[in-house]
Amino acid sequence: GAPSVSTATAVREQHGHDESMHPCALPDVVVWPQAVGQVQELAALCHRSRVPMVPFGTGTGLEGGVNAVQGGVCFDLSRMDAIAELSLEDFSVTVEPGVTRKALNKHLRGTGLWFPVGTVGMRGV
């Protein structure tokens, strides 16, 4: 329920497009899971009901990947923003999907490490 679920048109419009040239395609509902278990439960429910799932990060993509061309449920992962583990020895970090590059670099400040734009291999938990 609210504030973790919304069917408001303005919220659906915000989640129905990215920075691409593709026209907005609204999801039917936007949800904000806050734990891996919630994502698993929501995904299982959508799968059983044959409802499309659309993941949403920051909406800055250029491919139109967040456009819900068949409606469905938009999973806004921005509230899953924990940095779970940092290993300075092997230059690896485990993050949840809502961690932004800027937040990660703020966390890394003072370690001598940074996460540049365009880095391949960011892997979540």
PDB file of C-alpha atoms in Angstrom:
ATOM      1  CA  GLY A   1       0.000   0.000   0.000  1.00  0.00           C
ATOM      2  CA  ALA A   2       0.843   3.677   0.006  1.00  0.00           C
ATOM      3  CA  PRO A   3       3.503   5.048   0.092  1.00  0.00           C
ATOM      4  CA  SER A   4       4.987   1.984  -1.620  1.00  0.00           C
ATOM      5  CA  VAL A   5       2.371   1.707  -4.394  1.00  0.00           C
ATOM      6  CA  SER A   6       0.951   4.339  -6.726  1.00  0.00           C
ATOM      7  CA  THR A   7      -1.511   4.454  -9.590  1.00  0.00           C
ATOM      8  CA  ALA A   8      -1.428   8.264  -9.820  1.00  0.00           C
ATOM      9  CA  THR A   9      -1.153   9.447 -13.407  1.00  0.00           C
ATOM     10  CA  ALA A  10       1.736  11.841 -12.680  1.00  0.00           C
ATOM     11  CA  VAL A  11       3.760   9.071 -11.027  1.00  0.00           C
ATOM     12  CA  ARG A  12       3.013   6.651 -13.859  1.00  0.00           C
ATOM     13  CA  GLU A  13       4.044   9.304 -16.417  1.00  0.00           C
ATOM     14  CA  GLN A  14       7.329   9.878 -14.581  1.00  0.00           C
ATOM     15  CA  HIS A  15       8.026   6.131 -14.754  1.00  0.00           C
ATOM     16  CA  GLY A  16       6.789   5.625 -18.323  1.00  0.00           C
ATOM     17  CA  HIS A  17       9.793   7.133 -20.116  1.00  0.00           C
ATOM     18  CA  ASP A  18      13.499   7.741 -19.896  1.00  0.00           C
ATOM     19  CA  GLU A  19      15.793  10.139 -21.765  1.00  0.00           C
ATOM     20  CA  SER A  20      15.234   8.339 -25.074  1.00  0.00           C
ATOM     21  CA  MET A  21      13.265   9.666 -28.014  1.00  0.00           C
ATOM     22  CA  HIS A  22      10.563   7.022 -27.504  1.00  0.00           C
ATOM     23  CA  PRO A  23       7.106   8.227 -26.518  1.00  0.00           C
ATOM     24  CA  CYS A  24       5.941   7.717 -22.957  1.00  0.00           C
ATOM     25  CA  ALA A  25       4.244   4.358 -22.289  1.00  0.00           C
ATOM     26  CA  LEU A  26       2.703   4.236 -18.818  1.00  0.00           C
ATOM     27  CA  PRO A  27       2.788   1.273 -16.468  1.00  0.00           C
ATOM     28  CA  ASP A  28      -0.492   0.394 -14.764  1.00  0.00           C
ATOM     29  CA  VAL A  29       1.054   0.736 -11.308  1.00  0.00           C
ATOM     30  CA  VAL A  30       4.385   1.761  -9.748  1.00  0.00           C
ATOM     31  CA  VAL A  31       5.742  -0.081  -6.716  1.00  0.00           C
ATOM     32  CA  TRP A  32       8.760   0.690  -4.531  1.00  0.00           C
ATOM     33  CA  PRO A  33      10.049  -2.561  -3.035  1.00  0.00           C
ATOM     34  CA  GLN A  34      12.541  -2.122  -0.217  1.00  0.00           C
ATOM     35  CA  ALA A  35      13.964  -5.628   0.145  1.00  0.00           C
ATOM     36  CA  VAL A  36      14.971  -8.534  -2.071  1.00  0.00           C
ATOM     37  CA  GLY A  37      12.134 -10.644  -0.633  1.00  0.00           C
ATOM     38  CA  GLN A  38       9.569  -8.052  -1.716  1.00  0.00           C
ATOM     39  CA  VAL A  39      10.986  -8.040  -5.244  1.00  0.00           C
ATOM     40  CA  GLN A  40      10.802 -11.834  -5.312  1.00  0.00           C
ATOM     41  CA  GLU A  41       7.192 -11.886  -4.109  1.00  0.00           C
ATOM     42  CA  LEU A  42       6.103  -9.173  -6.546  1.00  0.00           C
ATOM     43  CA  ALA A  43       7.901 -10.856  -9.441  1.00  0.00           C
ATOM     44  CA  ALA A  44       6.292 -14.213  -8.612  1.00  0.00           C
ATOM     45  CA  LEU A  45       2.853 -12.597  -8.463  1.00  0.00           C
ATOM     46  CA  CYS A  46       3.393 -10.825 -11.799  1.00  0.00           C
ATOM     47  CA  HIS A  47       4.697 -14.032 -13.385  1.00  0.00           C
ATOM     48  CA  ARG A  48       1.711 -16.091 -12.172  1.00  0.00           C
ATOM     49  CA  SER A  49      -0.689 -13.405 -13.397  1.00  0.00           C
ATOM     50  CA  ARG A  50       1.197 -12.903 -16.687  1.00  0.00           C
ATOM     51  CA  VAL A  51       1.625  -9.184 -15.940  1.00  0.00           C
ATOM     52  CA  PRO A  52       4.640  -7.414 -17.468  1.00  0.00           C
ATOM     53  CA  MET A  53       7.353  -6.197 -15.082  1.00  0.00           C
ATOM     54  CA  VAL A  54       9.427  -3.114 -15.845  1.00  0.00           C
ATOM     55  CA  PRO A  55      12.452  -2.249 -13.665  1.00  0.00           C
ATOM     56  CA  PHE A  56      13.141   1.439 -13.079  1.00  0.00           C
ATOM     57  CA  GLY A  57      16.340   2.965 -11.734  1.00  0.00           C
ATOM     58  CA  THR A  58      16.866   6.673 -12.297  1.00  0.00           C
ATOM     59  CA  GLY A  59      15.133   7.047 -15.661  1.00  0.00           C
ATOM     60  CA  THR A  60      18.261   8.333 -17.382  1.00  0.00           C
ATOM     61  CA  GLY A  61      18.617   5.524 -19.923  1.00  0.00           C
ATOM     62  CA  LEU A  62      18.671   6.225 -23.643  1.00  0.00           C
ATOM     63  CA  GLU A  63      17.124   2.966 -24.863  1.00  0.00           C
ATOM     64  CA  GLY A  64      13.460   3.248 -23.845  1.00  0.00           C
ATOM     65  CA  GLY A  65      13.840   0.250 -21.556  1.00  0.00           C
ATOM     66  CA  VAL A  66      11.517   1.663 -18.906  1.00  0.00           C
ATOM     67  CA  ASN A  67       8.664   2.261 -21.339  1.00  0.00           C
ATOM     68  CA  ALA A  68       5.795  -0.019 -20.321  1.00  0.00           C
ATOM     69  CA  VAL A  69       4.586  -0.695 -23.868  1.00  0.00           C
ATOM     70  CA  GLN A  70       2.198  -3.391 -22.595  1.00  0.00           C
ATOM     71  CA  GLY A  71       1.377  -1.741 -19.262  1.00  0.00           C
ATOM     72  CA  GLY A  72       2.208  -3.770 -16.202  1.00  0.00           C
ATOM     73  CA  VAL A  73       4.023  -3.125 -12.961  1.00  0.00           C
ATOM     74  CA  CYS A  74       6.959  -0.743 -12.731  1.00  0.00           C
ATOM     75  CA  PHE A  75       9.444  -1.761 -10.035  1.00  0.00           C
ATOM     76  CA  ASP A  76      11.119   1.477  -8.877  1.00  0.00           C
ATOM     77  CA  LEU A  77      14.238   0.186  -7.134  1.00  0.00           C
ATOM     78  CA  SER A  78      15.452   3.563  -5.840  1.00  0.00           C
ATOM     79  CA  ARG A  79      14.623   2.737  -2.212  1.00  0.00           C
ATOM     80  CA  MET A  80      16.890  -0.315  -2.313  1.00  0.00           C
ATOM     81  CA  ASP A  81      19.996   1.791  -1.901  1.00  0.00           C
ATOM     82  CA  ALA A  82      22.172   0.021   0.643  1.00  0.00           C
ATOM     83  CA  ILE A  83      25.863  -0.557   0.150  1.00  0.00           C
ATOM     84  CA  ALA A  84      26.232  -4.037   1.597  1.00  0.00           C
ATOM     85  CA  GLU A  85      29.955  -4.725   1.427  1.00  0.00           C
ATOM     86  CA  LEU A  86      33.144  -2.976   0.357  1.00  0.00           C
ATOM     87  CA  SER A  87      36.378  -4.882  -0.145  1.00  0.00           C
ATOM     88  CA  LEU A  88      39.318  -2.552  -0.647  1.00  0.00           C
ATOM     89  CA  GLU A  89      41.639  -5.535  -1.158  1.00  0.00           C
ATOM     90  CA  ASP A  90      39.947  -6.762  -4.326  1.00  0.00           C
ATOM     91  CA  PHE A  91      38.334  -3.478  -5.426  1.00  0.00           C
ATOM     92  CA  SER A  92      34.806  -4.851  -5.210  1.00  0.00           C
ATOM     93  CA  VAL A  93      31.612  -3.554  -3.690  1.00  0.00           C
ATOM     94  CA  THR A  94      28.228  -5.220  -3.282  1.00  0.00           C
ATOM     95  CA  VAL A  95      25.280  -2.875  -3.649  1.00  0.00           C
ATOM     96  CA  GLU A  96      21.514  -2.957  -3.918  1.00  0.00           C
ATOM     97  CA  PRO A  97      20.085  -1.884  -7.304  1.00  0.00           C
ATOM     98  CA  GLY A  98      19.079   1.609  -6.158  1.00  0.00           C
ATOM     99  CA  VAL A  99      22.616   2.735  -5.375  1.00  0.00           C
ATOM    100  CA  THR A 100      23.579   5.552  -7.734  1.00  0.00           C
ATOM    101  CA  ARG A 101      27.066   6.254  -8.979  1.00  0.00           C
ATOM    102  CA  LYS A 102      27.124   9.510  -6.996  1.00  0.00           C
ATOM    103  CA  ALA A 103      26.076   7.783  -3.768  1.00  0.00           C
ATOM    104  CA  LEU A 104      28.688   5.083  -4.287  1.00  0.00           C
ATOM    105  CA  ASN A 105      31.420   7.651  -4.887  1.00  0.00           C
ATOM    106  CA  LYS A 106      30.385   9.503  -1.731  1.00  0.00           C
ATOM    107  CA  HIS A 107      30.725   6.214   0.174  1.00  0.00           C
ATOM    108  CA  LEU A 108      34.119   5.569  -1.434  1.00  0.00           C
ATOM    109  CA  ARG A 109      35.444   9.049  -0.622  1.00  0.00           C
ATOM    110  CA  GLY A 110      38.599   8.753   1.419  1.00  0.00           C
ATOM    111  CA  THR A 111      39.425   5.208   0.274  1.00  0.00           C
ATOM    112  CA  GLY A 112      41.362   6.192  -2.847  1.00  0.00           C
ATOM    113  CA  LEU A 113      38.763   4.446  -5.033  1.00  0.00           C
ATOM    114  CA  TRP A 114      36.041   5.844  -7.248  1.00  0.00           C
ATOM    115  CA  PHE A 115      33.411   4.534  -9.658  1.00  0.00           C
ATOM    116  CA  PRO A 116      33.622   6.417 -12.986  1.00  0.00           C
ATOM    117  CA  VAL A 117      30.845   6.903 -15.519  1.00  0.00           C
ATOM    118  CA  GLY A 118      30.551   4.050 -17.999  1.00  0.00           C
ATOM    119  CA  THR A 119      32.174   1.430 -15.796  1.00  0.00           C
ATOM    120  CA  VAL A 120      31.114  -2.067 -16.736  1.00  0.00           C
ATOM    121  CA  GLY A 121      30.511  -4.666 -14.085  1.00  0.00           C
ATOM    122  CA  MET A 122      28.444  -2.954 -11.388  1.00  0.00           C
ATOM    123  CA  ARG A 123      26.750  -5.898  -9.740  1.00  0.00           C
ATOM    124  CA  GLY A 124      23.970  -5.763  -7.167  1.00  0.00           C
ATOM    125  CA  VAL A 125      22.920  -8.143  -4.429  1.00  0.00           C
TER     126      VAL A 125
END
